[in-house]
CSV table of C-alpha atoms in Angstrom, one decimal:
chain,number,residue,atom,x,y,z
A,172,MET,CA,34.5,-9.3,5.1
A,173,ARG,CA,31.3,-11.4,5.1
A,174,CYS,CA,28.4,-10.1,7.1
A,175,SER,CA,27.7,-11.9,10.3
A,176,SER,CA,24.6,-14.0,10.7
A,177,GLY,CA,22.5,-13.4,13.9
A,178,PRO,CA,19.1,-14.1,15.3
A,179,CYS,CA,16.1,-13.6,13.1
A,180,PRO,CA,12.4,-14.0,13.6
A,181,GLU,CA,10.9,-17.4,12.7
A,182,SER,CA,7.4,-18.3,11.8
A,183,GLY,CA,6.0,-21.8,11.4
A,184,VAL,CA,5.1,-22.9,8.0
A,185,LEU,CA,4.8,-21.6,4.5
A,186,PRO,CA,1.5,-19.9,3.7
A,187,THR,CA,-0.9,-22.0,1.7
A,188,ALA,CA,-0.7,-21.5,-2.0
A,189,HIS,CA,-3.8,-20.0,-3.5
A,190,PRO,CA,-4.7,-19.1,-7.1
A,191,LEU,CA,-3.8,-15.5,-7.9
A,192,PRO,CA,-6.5,-13.1,-9.0
A,193,SER,CA,-6.4,-12.4,-12.7
A,194,SER,CA,-6.5,-8.7,-12.1
A,195,LEU,CA,-3.2,-8.8,-10.3
A,196,ILE,CA,-0.6,-8.9,-13.0
A,197,PHE,CA,-0.1,-5.7,-15.0
A,198,ARG,CA,-0.3,-6.5,-18.7
A,199,GLN,CA,2.0,-4.3,-20.7
A,200,GLU,CA,0.2,-5.1,-24.0
A,201,ALA,CA,-3.1,-3.8,-22.5
A,202,ALA,CA,-1.6,-0.5,-21.3
A,203,PRO,CA,-2.2,2.8,-23.1
A,204,ASN,CA,0.9,4.6,-24.4
A,205,VAL,CA,2.3,6.7,-21.6
A,206,PRO,CA,3.9,10.0,-22.6
A,207,VAL,CA,7.1,10.8,-20.7
A,208,ARG,CA,6.7,14.5,-21.0
A,209,PRO,CA,3.0,15.5,-20.8
A,210,ARG,CA,2.5,19.2,-21.6
A,211,GLY,CA,6.2,19.9,-21.1
A,212,SER,CA,6.4,18.4,-17.6
A,213,LYS,CA,8.7,15.5,-16.9
A,214,LEU,CA,7.3,12.3,-15.4
A,215,HIS,CA,9.9,9.8,-14.2
A,216,SER,CA,10.1,6.5,-15.9
A,217,ALA,CA,10.9,3.5,-13.9
A,218,GLU,CA,12.8,1.4,-16.4
A,219,PRO,CA,14.9,-1.6,-15.3
A,220,ALA,CA,18.7,-1.3,-15.3
A,221,LYS,CA,21.0,-3.1,-17.6
A,222,ALA,CA,22.7,-6.0,-15.9
A,223,GLU,CA,26.2,-5.0,-17.1
A,224,PHE,CA,26.2,-1.7,-15.1
A,225,ALA,CA,28.8,-1.9,-12.4
A,226,PRO,CA,27.8,-1.3,-8.8
A,227,ALA,CA,28.5,2.1,-7.2
A,228,ARG,CA,27.6,0.8,-3.8
A,229,VAL,CA,27.5,-2.6,-2.2
A,230,PHE,CA,25.1,-3.2,0.7
A,231,CYS,CA,26.2,-6.1,3.0
A,232,GLY,CA,23.5,-7.6,5.2
A,233,ARG,CA,21.0,-10.4,5.0
A,234,ILE,CA,18.0,-11.0,2.7
A,235,LEU,CA,15.0,-13.3,2.5
A,236,HIS,CA,15.7,-15.8,-0.3
A,237,ARG,CA,13.5,-18.8,-1.1
A,238,GLY,CA,12.0,-18.7,2.3
A,239,ARG,CA,15.3,-18.4,4.2
A,240,ILE,CA,17.3,-15.6,5.8
A,241,ILE,CA,20.8,-15.7,4.3
A,242,PRO,CA,23.8,-13.4,4.2
A,243,ALA,CA,24.1,-11.5,0.9
A,244,GLU,CA,25.5,-8.5,-0.8
A,245,VAL,CA,23.4,-6.2,-2.9
A,246,GLY,CA,25.2,-4.2,-5.7
A,247,VAL,CA,23.5,-1.0,-6.6
A,248,SER,CA,24.4,1.2,-9.7
A,249,GLU,CA,24.9,4.9,-9.7
A,250,GLU,CA,21.4,5.2,-11.3
A,251,GLY,CA,19.8,3.5,-8.4
A,252,ARG,CA,19.1,0.0,-9.8
A,253,ILE,CA,20.1,-3.4,-8.3
A,254,VAL,CA,22.7,-4.9,-10.6
A,255,LYS,CA,23.8,-8.0,-8.6
A,256,VAL,CA,22.8,-10.0,-5.6
A,257,ALA,CA,25.3,-12.6,-4.5
A,258,PRO,CA,27.3,-13.9,-1.5
A,259,THR,CA,30.1,-11.5,-2.6
A,260,VAL,CA,29.8,-8.5,-4.9
A,261,ARG,CA,33.0,-6.8,-6.1
A,262,GLY,CA,33.4,-3.1,-6.7
A,263,GLY,CA,31.8,0.0,-5.4
A,264,GLN,CA,31.6,1.6,-1.9
A,265,ARG,CA,30.7,-0.9,0.7
A,266,VAL,CA,27.9,-0.3,3.2
A,267,ASP,CA,28.2,-2.8,6.1
A,268,LEU,CA,24.7,-3.5,7.6
A,269,ALA,CA,26.0,-6.4,9.7
A,270,ASP,CA,23.2,-8.9,10.4
A,271,GLN,CA,20.3,-6.5,9.7
A,272,LEU,CA,17.8,-7.5,7.0
A,273,ILE,CA,17.6,-5.7,3.7
A,274,LEU,CA,13.9,-5.8,2.7
A,275,PRO,CA,12.1,-4.2,-0.3
A,276,SER,CA,10.2,-1.0,0.5
A,277,ALA,CA,6.5,-1.4,0.8
A,278,ILE,CA,4.0,0.1,-1.7
A,279,ASP,CA,0.9,1.5,-0.1
A,280,LEU,CA,-2.0,1.2,-2.6
A,281,HIS,CA,-4.4,3.3,-0.6
A,282,VAL,CA,-3.7,6.7,1.0
A,283,HIS,CA,-5.6,9.9,1.4
A,284,PHE,CA,-3.0,12.7,1.7
A,285,ARG,CA,-5.7,15.5,1.4
A,286,ASP,CA,-3.8,17.4,-1.2
A,287,PRO,CA,-5.3,19.6,-2.7
A,288,SER,CA,-7.4,20.8,0.2
A,289,PRO,CA,-8.4,24.2,1.7
A,290,PRO,CA,-5.9,26.0,3.9
A,291,GLY,CA,-5.3,24.4,7.2
A,292,ALA,CA,-5.8,20.8,6.0
A,293,VAL,CA,-4.5,18.1,8.3
A,294,GLU,CA,-2.4,16.4,5.7
A,295,SER,CA,-0.4,17.1,2.5
A,296,PHE,CA,2.0,15.4,0.2
A,297,PRO,CA,5.1,16.6,2.2
A,298,SER,CA,3.7,15.4,5.5
A,299,GLY,CA,2.1,12.2,4.2
A,300,THR,CA,5.2,11.0,2.2
A,301,LEU,CA,7.4,11.8,5.2
A,302,GLN,CA,5.4,9.4,7.3
A,303,ALA,CA,5.5,6.8,4.5
A,304,ALA,CA,9.3,7.0,4.3
A,305,LEU,CA,9.7,6.6,8.1
A,306,GLY,CA,7.4,3.6,8.0
A,307,GLY,CA,9.3,1.8,5.2
A,308,VAL,CA,6.8,2.7,2.4
A,309,GLY,CA,8.6,3.7,-0.7
A,310,ALA,CA,5.6,4.5,-3.0
A,311,VAL,CA,2.0,5.4,-2.4
A,312,VAL,CA,-1.2,5.5,-4.5
A,313,ASP,CA,-3.2,8.6,-3.5
A,314,MET,CA,-7.0,8.6,-3.7
A,315,PRO,CA,-9.0,11.2,-5.7
A,316,ASN,CA,-11.6,12.3,-3.1
A,317,THR,CA,-9.7,15.5,-2.4
A,318,ASP,CA,-11.1,19.1,-2.3
A,319,PRO,CA,-11.6,19.6,-5.2
A,320,PRO,CA,-11.8,15.9,-6.3
A,321,THR,CA,-9.6,14.5,-9.1
A,322,THR,CA,-12.3,14.2,-11.7
A,323,THR,CA,-10.8,15.9,-14.8
A,324,LEU,CA,-7.5,16.1,-16.6
A,325,ASP,CA,-7.0,19.7,-15.4
A,326,ARG,CA,-7.4,18.6,-11.8
A,327,LEU,CA,-5.1,15.7,-12.3
A,328,GLU,CA,-2.5,18.0,-13.7
A,329,GLU,CA,-2.9,20.3,-10.7
A,330,LYS,CA,-2.4,17.4,-8.4
A,331,GLU,CA,0.7,16.3,-10.3
A,332,GLY,CA,2.1,19.7,-9.7
A,333,LEU,CA,1.6,19.3,-6.0
A,334,VAL,CA,3.6,16.1,-6.0
A,335,ARG,CA,6.6,17.3,-7.9
A,336,GLY,CA,9.4,18.6,-5.6
A,337,ARG,CA,7.3,18.1,-2.4
A,338,SER,CA,7.3,14.4,-1.9
A,339,GLU,CA,9.7,12.2,0.0
A,340,VAL,CA,8.7,8.9,-1.6
A,341,ASP,CA,7.2,8.0,-5.0
A,342,VAL,CA,3.6,8.9,-5.7
A,343,LEU,CA,1.0,7.5,-8.1
A,344,LEU,CA,-2.4,9.2,-8.6
A,345,LEU,CA,-5.9,7.8,-9.1
A,346,ALA,CA,-8.8,9.6,-10.8
A,347,ALA,CA,-12.4,9.4,-9.7
A,348,LEU,CA,-14.7,7.2,-11.8
A,349,THR,CA,-18.1,8.9,-12.1
A,350,SER,CA,-20.7,9.4,-14.9
A,351,ARG,CA,-18.9,12.6,-15.8
A,352,THR,CA,-15.4,11.0,-16.1
A,353,ARG,CA,-13.7,11.1,-19.4
A,354,VAL,CA,-12.1,7.7,-19.2
A,355,GLU,CA,-10.2,7.8,-22.5
A,356,GLU,CA,-8.7,11.2,-21.6
A,357,LEU,CA,-7.6,10.3,-18.1
A,358,ALA,CA,-6.5,6.7,-18.5
A,359,PRO,CA,-3.1,7.5,-20.1
A,360,ARG,CA,-2.3,9.9,-17.3
A,361,ALA,CA,-3.8,8.4,-14.1
A,362,SER,CA,-2.6,5.2,-12.5
A,363,GLY,CA,-6.1,3.9,-12.3
A,364,PHE,CA,-9.6,4.9,-11.2
A,365,LYS,CA,-11.5,4.8,-7.9
A,366,LEU,CA,-15.1,3.9,-7.9
A,367,TYR,CA,-17.2,4.7,-4.7
A,368,LEU,CA,-20.3,2.5,-4.4
A,369,ALA,CA,-21.3,4.3,-1.2
A,370,PRO,CA,-21.1,7.7,0.4
A,371,THR,CA,-17.9,8.4,2.3
A,372,THR,CA,-15.5,11.3,2.7
A,373,GLY,CA,-15.9,13.5,-0.4
A,374,ASP,CA,-18.8,13.7,-2.8
A,375,LEU,CA,-18.0,11.0,-5.4
A,376,TYR,CA,-20.8,8.5,-4.8
A,377,GLU,CA,-23.4,8.0,-7.5
A,378,PRO,CA,-26.1,5.3,-7.5
A,379,GLY,CA,-25.3,2.4,-9.8
A,380,GLY,CA,-27.1,1.3,-12.9
A,381,PRO,CA,-26.5,0.7,-16.6
A,382,SER,CA,-24.2,3.7,-16.8
A,383,GLN,CA,-21.9,2.1,-14.2
A,384,LYS,CA,-21.5,-1.0,-16.3
A,385,GLU,CA,-20.7,1.1,-19.3
A,386,LEU,CA,-18.1,3.0,-17.3
A,387,LEU,CA,-16.4,-0.2,-16.2
A,388,GLU,CA,-16.4,-1.5,-19.8
A,389,ARG,CA,-14.7,1.7,-21.0
A,390,VAL,CA,-12.0,1.4,-18.3
A,391,ALA,CA,-11.5,-2.2,-19.4
A,392,ARG,CA,-11.0,-1.1,-23.0
A,393,SER,CA,-8.5,1.5,-21.8
A,394,GLY,CA,-6.3,-1.1,-20.1
A,395,SER,CA,-6.5,0.8,-16.8
A,396,ALA,CA,-7.6,-0.6,-13.4
A,397,VAL,CA,-10.5,0.2,-11.0
A,398,HIS,CA,-10.1,0.3,-7.2
A,399,VAL,CA,-13.6,-0.2,-5.6
A,400,HIS,CA,-14.9,1.0,-2.3
A,401,ALA,CA,-17.6,-1.7,-1.9
A,402,GLU,CA,-20.6,-0.9,0.3
A,403,ASP,CA,-24.2,-0.9,-0.8
A,404,PRO,CA,-26.1,2.0,0.9
A,405,ALA,CA,-29.4,0.2,0.3
A,406,LEU,CA,-28.5,-1.8,3.4
A,407,PHE,CA,-27.5,1.1,5.5
A,408,ARG,CA,-29.6,1.8,8.7
A,409,SER,CA,-30.6,5.4,8.7
A,410,ASP,CA,-32.9,4.8,11.6
A,411,LEU,CA,-30.0,4.2,14.0
A,412,ARG,CA,-27.9,6.8,15.8
A,413,PRO,CA,-24.6,5.1,16.6
A,414,MET,CA,-22.4,6.0,19.6
A,415,ASP,CA,-19.5,3.6,19.1
A,416,PRO,CA,-17.8,1.6,16.4
A,417,GLY,CA,-19.9,-1.5,17.0
A,418,ALA,CA,-23.1,0.4,16.5
A,419,TRP,CA,-21.5,2.0,13.4
A,420,GLY,CA,-21.1,-1.5,12.1
A,421,ALA,CA,-24.8,-2.0,12.4
A,422,VAL,CA,-25.4,1.1,10.4
A,423,ARG,CA,-23.0,-0.1,7.6
A,424,PRO,CA,-23.2,-3.9,8.0
A,425,GLU,CA,-21.0,-6.6,6.5
A,426,GLY,CA,-23.9,-7.5,4.2
A,427,SER,CA,-23.6,-4.1,2.5
A,428,GLU,CA,-20.1,-5.0,1.4
A,429,LEU,CA,-21.2,-8.4,0.1
A,430,ARG,CA,-24.2,-6.9,-1.8
A,431,ALA,CA,-22.0,-4.3,-3.4
A,432,LEU,CA,-19.5,-6.8,-4.6
A,433,ARG,CA,-22.2,-9.2,-5.9
A,434,GLY,CA,-23.7,-6.2,-7.8
A,435,LEU,CA,-20.5,-6.0,-9.8
A,436,LEU,CA,-21.0,-9.6,-11.1
A,437,PRO,CA,-20.7,-11.0,-13.6
A,438,PRO,CA,-17.1,-9.5,-14.0
A,439,VAL,CA,-16.6,-7.2,-16.9
A,440,PRO,CA,-14.3,-9.0,-19.4
A,441,GLY,CA,-10.8,-7.7,-19.3
A,442,LEU,CA,-11.3,-5.3,-16.4
A,443,ARG,CA,-8.6,-5.2,-13.7
A,444,LEU,CA,-10.7,-4.7,-10.6
A,445,HIS,CA,-9.2,-4.3,-7.2
A,446,VAL,CA,-11.3,-4.5,-4.0
A,447,ALA,CA,-10.3,-1.9,-1.4
A,448,HIS,CA,-10.3,-2.6,2.4
A,449,ALA,CA,-12.0,-5.9,2.5
A,450,THR,CA,-13.4,-6.6,6.0
A,451,SER,CA,-14.6,-10.2,5.9
A,452,THR,CA,-13.7,-13.6,4.5
A,453,ALA,CA,-17.1,-13.7,2.8
A,454,ALA,CA,-16.1,-10.6,0.8
A,455,LEU,CA,-12.8,-12.3,0.0
A,456,GLU,CA,-14.6,-15.3,-1.4
A,457,VAL,CA,-16.7,-13.2,-3.7
A,458,ALA,CA,-13.6,-11.3,-5.0
A,459,THR,CA,-11.5,-14.4,-5.4
A,460,GLY,CA,-14.3,-16.2,-7.3
A,461,ALA,CA,-14.5,-13.2,-9.7
A,462,GLY,CA,-10.7,-13.0,-10.2
A,463,TRP,CA,-10.3,-9.7,-8.5
A,464,SER,CA,-7.4,-8.6,-6.3
A,465,THR,CA,-8.0,-7.6,-2.7
A,466,GLU,CA,-6.5,-5.5,0.0
A,467,ALA,CA,-6.8,-5.5,3.8
A,468,THR,CA,-5.9,-2.7,6.2
A,469,PRO,CA,-4.0,-3.0,9.5
A,470,HIS,CA,-7.1,-1.6,11.3
A,471,HIS,CA,-9.4,-4.3,9.9
A,472,LEU,CA,-6.7,-7.0,10.5
A,473,LEU,CA,-5.7,-5.9,14.1
A,474,LEU,CA,-8.6,-4.0,15.6
A,475,HIS,CA,-12.2,-4.9,16.3
A,476,ALA,CA,-15.2,-2.8,17.4
A,477,THR,CA,-15.8,-2.4,21.2
A,478,PRO,CA,-18.3,-0.3,23.1
A,479,HIS,CA,-15.5,1.7,24.8
A,480,GLN,CA,-14.1,3.2,21.6
A,481,ASP,CA,-14.8,6.7,20.5
A,482,ALA,CA,-14.8,8.3,17.0
A,483,ARG,CA,-11.1,7.8,16.6
A,484,TRP,CA,-12.0,4.3,15.7
A,485,LYS,CA,-14.7,5.3,13.2
A,486,VAL,CA,-13.9,4.1,9.7
A,487,ASN,CA,-15.6,3.2,6.4
A,488,PRO,CA,-16.2,0.3,6.1
A,489,PRO,CA,-16.5,-0.1,9.9
A,490,LEU,CA,-14.4,-2.2,12.2
A,491,ARG,CA,-16.1,-5.6,12.6
A,492,SER,CA,-16.5,-8.0,15.5
A,493,ARG,CA,-13.6,-9.8,17.1
A,494,SER,CA,-14.5,-13.1,15.4
A,495,THR,CA,-14.7,-11.5,12.0
A,496,ARG,CA,-11.4,-9.8,12.6
A,497,ASP,CA,-9.8,-13.0,13.6
A,498,GLU,CA,-11.0,-14.8,10.5
A,499,LEU,CA,-9.7,-12.0,8.3
A,500,PHE,CA,-6.3,-12.1,10.0
A,501,ARG,CA,-6.1,-15.9,9.4
A,502,ALA,CA,-6.9,-15.3,5.7
A,503,PHE,CA,-4.0,-12.8,5.6
A,504,VAL,CA,-1.7,-15.3,7.3
A,505,ASP,CA,-2.7,-18.0,4.8
A,506,GLY,CA,-2.0,-15.7,1.8
A,507,ARG,CA,-5.7,-15.4,0.8
A,508,ILE,CA,-5.6,-11.6,0.8
A,509,THR,CA,-3.7,-10.2,-2.2
A,510,MET,CA,-2.2,-7.0,-0.7
A,511,LEU,CA,-1.8,-4.9,2.4
A,512,ALA,CA,-2.8,-1.2,2.3
A,513,SER,CA,-3.2,1.4,5.1
A,514,ASP,CA,-6.2,3.4,3.9
A,515,HIS,CA,-4.4,6.3,5.7
A,516,ALA,CA,-7.1,8.9,6.1
A,517,PRO,CA,-6.4,11.3,9.0
A,518,HIS,CA,-8.7,13.9,10.5
A,519,PRO,CA,-7.9,16.6,13.1
A,520,LEU,CA,-8.5,15.4,16.7
A,521,GLY,CA,-11.0,18.1,17.2
A,522,GLU,CA,-13.2,16.7,14.4
A,523,LYS,CA,-12.9,13.2,15.9
A,524,GLU,CA,-14.0,14.6,19.3
A,525,ARG,CA,-17.4,15.6,17.9
A,526,PRO,CA,-20.4,13.4,18.7
A,527,PHE,CA,-19.8,10.0,17.1
A,528,PHE,CA,-22.5,10.2,14.5
A,529,GLU,CA,-21.3,13.6,13.3
A,530,ALA,CA,-17.5,12.8,13.4
A,531,PRO,CA,-15.7,12.0,10.1
A,532,SER,CA,-14.5,8.5,9.3
A,533,GLY,CA,-10.9,7.6,8.8
A,534,VAL,CA,-7.6,6.9,10.7
A,535,PRO,CA,-4.0,7.6,10.1
A,536,GLY,CA,-1.8,4.6,9.3
A,537,VAL,CA,0.8,4.9,6.6
A,538,GLU,CA,3.7,5.2,9.1
A,539,THR,CA,2.6,2.3,11.2
A,540,MET,CA,1.2,-0.1,8.6
A,541,LEU,CA,4.4,-2.1,8.0
A,542,PRO,CA,5.9,-1.8,11.6
A,543,LEU,CA,2.7,-3.2,13.1
A,544,LEU,CA,2.7,-6.3,10.9
A,545,LEU,CA,6.5,-6.8,11.2
A,546,ALA,CA,5.9,-7.0,15.0
A,547,ARG,CA,3.5,-9.9,14.3
A,548,VAL,CA,6.4,-11.5,12.3
A,549,ARG,CA,8.6,-11.0,15.3
A,550,GLU,CA,6.1,-12.8,17.5
A,551,GLY,CA,5.8,-15.7,15.1
A,552,GLU,CA,2.2,-15.1,14.2
A,553,LEU,CA,3.0,-14.2,10.5
A,554,SER,CA,5.6,-15.2,8.0
A,555,LEU,CA,8.0,-12.5,6.6
A,556,GLY,CA,7.4,-13.9,3.1
A,557,THR,CA,3.6,-13.2,3.4
A,558,ILE,CA,4.3,-9.6,4.4
A,559,LEU,CA,6.7,-9.0,1.6
A,560,ARG,CA,4.4,-10.5,-1.0
A,561,ALA,CA,1.4,-8.5,0.2
A,562,ALA,CA,3.2,-5.2,0.9
A,563,SER,CA,5.9,-5.1,-1.8
A,564,ARG,CA,5.9,-7.7,-4.5
A,565,ARG,CA,2.2,-8.0,-5.4
A,566,PRO,CA,1.6,-4.2,-5.4
A,567,ALA,CA,4.6,-3.8,-7.7
A,568,LEU,CA,3.1,-6.4,-10.1
A,569,PHE,CA,-0.3,-4.8,-9.9
A,570,LEU,CA,1.2,-1.4,-10.8
A,571,GLY,CA,3.7,-2.7,-13.3
A,572,LEU,CA,6.7,-1.2,-11.5
A,573,PRO,CA,10.2,-2.7,-11.4
A,574,ARG,CA,10.5,-2.9,-7.6
A,575,GLY,CA,9.3,-5.0,-4.7
A,576,GLN,CA,12.2,-7.5,-4.8
A,577,ILE,CA,15.8,-7.6,-3.8
A,578,ALA,CA,16.8,-8.8,-7.2
A,579,PRO,CA,18.8,-7.7,-10.2
A,580,GLY,CA,17.0,-5.3,-12.5
A,581,MET,CA,14.8,-3.9,-9.7
A,582,GLU,CA,15.0,-0.4,-8.5
A,583,ALA,CA,17.0,-0.1,-5.2
A,584,ASN,CA,14.1,0.9,-3.0
A,585,PHE,CA,14.7,-1.0,0.2
A,586,MET,CA,14.7,-0.7,4.0
A,587,VAL,CA,17.0,-2.0,6.7
A,588,VAL,CA,15.2,-3.8,9.6
A,589,ASP,CA,16.6,-5.2,12.9
A,590,PHE,CA,13.9,-7.3,14.5
A,591,ARG,CA,15.6,-6.9,17.9
A,592,ASP,CA,14.8,-3.2,17.7
A,593,ARG,CA,11.2,-2.8,18.6
A,594,ARG,CA,9.3,0.1,20.1
A,595,THR,CA,5.9,1.0,21.5
A,596,VAL,CA,3.7,3.0,19.1
A,597,ARG,CA,3.1,6.5,20.6
A,598,ALA,CA,1.3,9.3,18.8
A,599,LYS,CA,3.7,11.9,20.2
A,600,GLU,CA,6.6,10.0,18.5
A,601,LEU,CA,4.9,9.6,15.1
A,602,HIS,CA,4.8,12.3,12.5
A,603,ALA,CA,1.1,12.6,11.6
A,604,PRO,CA,0.0,16.2,11.9
A,605,CYS,CA,-3.3,15.0,13.2
A,606,GLY,CA,-1.5,14.0,16.4
A,607,TRP,CA,-3.2,10.7,17.2
A,608,THR,CA,-3.2,7.0,16.3
A,609,PRO,CA,-5.7,4.2,16.8
A,610,PHE,CA,-2.7,1.9,17.5
A,611,GLU,CA,-1.5,3.7,20.7
A,612,GLY,CA,0.5,1.3,22.9
A,613,ARG,CA,0.9,-1.5,20.4
A,614,GLU,CA,4.3,-2.8,19.4
A,615,GLY,CA,6.0,-2.0,16.1
A,616,VAL,CA,9.3,-2.9,14.3
A,617,PHE,CA,10.3,0.3,12.4
A,618,PRO,CA,13.0,0.4,9.8
A,619,ARG,CA,16.4,1.6,10.9
A,620,GLU,CA,17.2,2.8,7.4
A,621,HIS,CA,15.4,3.4,4.2
A,622,TYR,CA,16.8,3.9,0.7
A,623,HIS,CA,15.3,5.4,-2.4
A,624,LEU,CA,17.1,4.5,-5.6
A,625,GLY,CA,20.1,3.5,-3.5
A,626,GLN,CA,20.2,6.9,-1.6
A,627,ARG,CA,19.5,6.9,2.1
A,628,ILE,CA,16.4,8.8,3.2
A,629,VAL,CA,16.1,7.4,6.7
A,630,GLU,CA,19.0,6.9,9.0
A,631,ASP,CA,18.8,5.6,12.6
A,632,GLY,CA,15.0,6.0,12.4
A,633,GLU,CA,15.3,9.7,11.4
A,634,PHE,CA,14.4,11.2,8.1
A,635,VAL,CA,17.4,12.6,6.1
A,636,GLY,CA,16.0,12.8,2.6
A,637,ASP,CA,15.3,15.9,0.5
A,638,HIS,CA,12.1,15.7,-1.6
A,639,GLN,CA,13.5,12.8,-3.7
A,640,GLY,CA,10.1,11.3,-4.4
A,641,ARG,CA,9.0,11.0,-8.0
A,642,LEU,CA,5.6,11.2,-9.7
A,643,LEU,CA,5.1,7.8,-11.2
A,644,ARG,CA,2.6,6.2,-13.5
A,645,ARG,CA,1.4,2.6,-13.6
A,646,GLY,CA,3.3,0.4,-16.1
A,647,GLY,CA,6.8,1.9,-16.0
A,648,GLY,CA,9.2,-0.8,-16.8
A,649,ALA,CA,6.6,-3.6,-16.6
A,650,ALA,CA,8.0,-5.5,-19.6
A,651,GLN,CA,10.8,-7.2,-17.6
A,652,LEU,CA,8.8,-8.1,-14.5
A,653,PRO,CA,8.8,-11.8,-13.5
A,654,THR,CA,5.8,-13.9,-14.7
A,655,SER,CA,6.1,-16.6,-12.1
A,656,ALA,CA,2.9,-18.1,-10.7
A,657,ASP,CA,4.1,-16.9,-7.3
A,658,PRO,CA,4.7,-13.2,-7.4
A,659,GLY,CA,6.8,-13.4,-4.2
A,660,SER,CA,9.4,-15.7,-5.8
A,661,TYR,CA,12.6,-14.7,-7.5
A,662,ARG,CA,15.9,-16.4,-8.4
A,663,PRO,CA,19.0,-14.3,-8.0
A,664,SER,CA,21.4,-16.4,-9.9
A,665,VAL,CA,24.3,-17.2,-7.7
A,666,LEU,CA,22.7,-17.3,-4.2
A,667,PRO,CA,22.9,-20.5,-2.1
A,668,SER,CA,19.8,-22.1,-0.7
A,669,GLY,CA,21.1,-22.4,2.9
A,670,GLY,CA,20.1,-20.2,5.8
A,671,ARG,CA,17.4,-20.3,8.4
A,672,ARG,CA,13.9,-20.9,7.2
A,673,VAL,CA,11.5,-18.1,8.1
A,674,ALA,CA,8.7,-18.0,5.6
């Protein structure tokens, strides 16, 4: 029986086409050889399926195809790969999703799961990846500013051991980029490097100089990528004692972000550089001009600094003014921001209740990242295609992973969403051990179901998985990724072009 077609969210027009940053597409020929079994430990490879594999399960629902919501059936092999997308797929056990949407799982390029950390830490891979699964995020990239930080191969291997058998979604790991980093040793194992151009949580900031340029050149030769926290502390105001997020923005002003980015010019030839948590359109212009990819967070897209906020809204870089926030959101709507990322960085509520200047920076967000933006799709403020490109397809291309699309050859990592099913974000109903959220009271559209390699890990909004997450490495299966100028486009061969236009 065909799936029924029901109401779906509509947004106005297609986002404006913009040139894609040269750092976005993972280039297989530039990648180092990736051992499958380093030092006797298995790392999962994410290789595309062969098209001739018969489906073990067929999911019947609706998908976004060429900017329209259409009924479709998605055939998934026993190995967890999508083998066919068509109006009708024969064979296999049928899963009727009625008129709900089948959307690719998100990839969160920026999380801090605080693992390893001393006993009593507020987050870990089990708790962080659980939140990710419930929020529709099927893979995360974890940052290196842990305790101890990920600065050596031994520490990276220790962290890999903490991922295996303890994660609910797939995990990729970054290494810290400092003057002591052995780039050539770490590049084949890490999924990239993180460069801190200013002090923040952890102790990985080093003043720039000739050694920094040399480090970036070494990363470029390795074929790896660098994620950059861009703030220049030379413009920080140490004479101020802030008591709210607006004052915190005066301590770490927008100009510090611009100066840090300009300090990376001219671009290092061949370097894949990614700008983390951009906070202004001026920063986007610098990054776009240099050919770098960018990300924006839900807190910088949806929140702005006010005098009434306490340290729960303290982040690095800071929340900006309402006008700056509005400009950034418009840039996201227009497709000028490459990717969406949460910068999930929780702290215990007790630490956030300290005097503002002493309190740590960071907010939880991996569970609410996608639901908050899907709610904006529901309200017609944002196109569904924009979200899927920024949260799924482009991160997959950046990491060189065969996912991020409902298309043959991709891994069957997807969620099921019903836009009629919305709920108010409440900290007591979320799963962050820190117990609070800066988005309290806002509306979210959470996934009803979530699948990892075709296996259900979320059912009726409740987690039902069992540590199925894998330790991944950038570049798995990248050779068969599409090379279209629009990384959000794909062409399942037998689908019609009818349906309601939504993106």
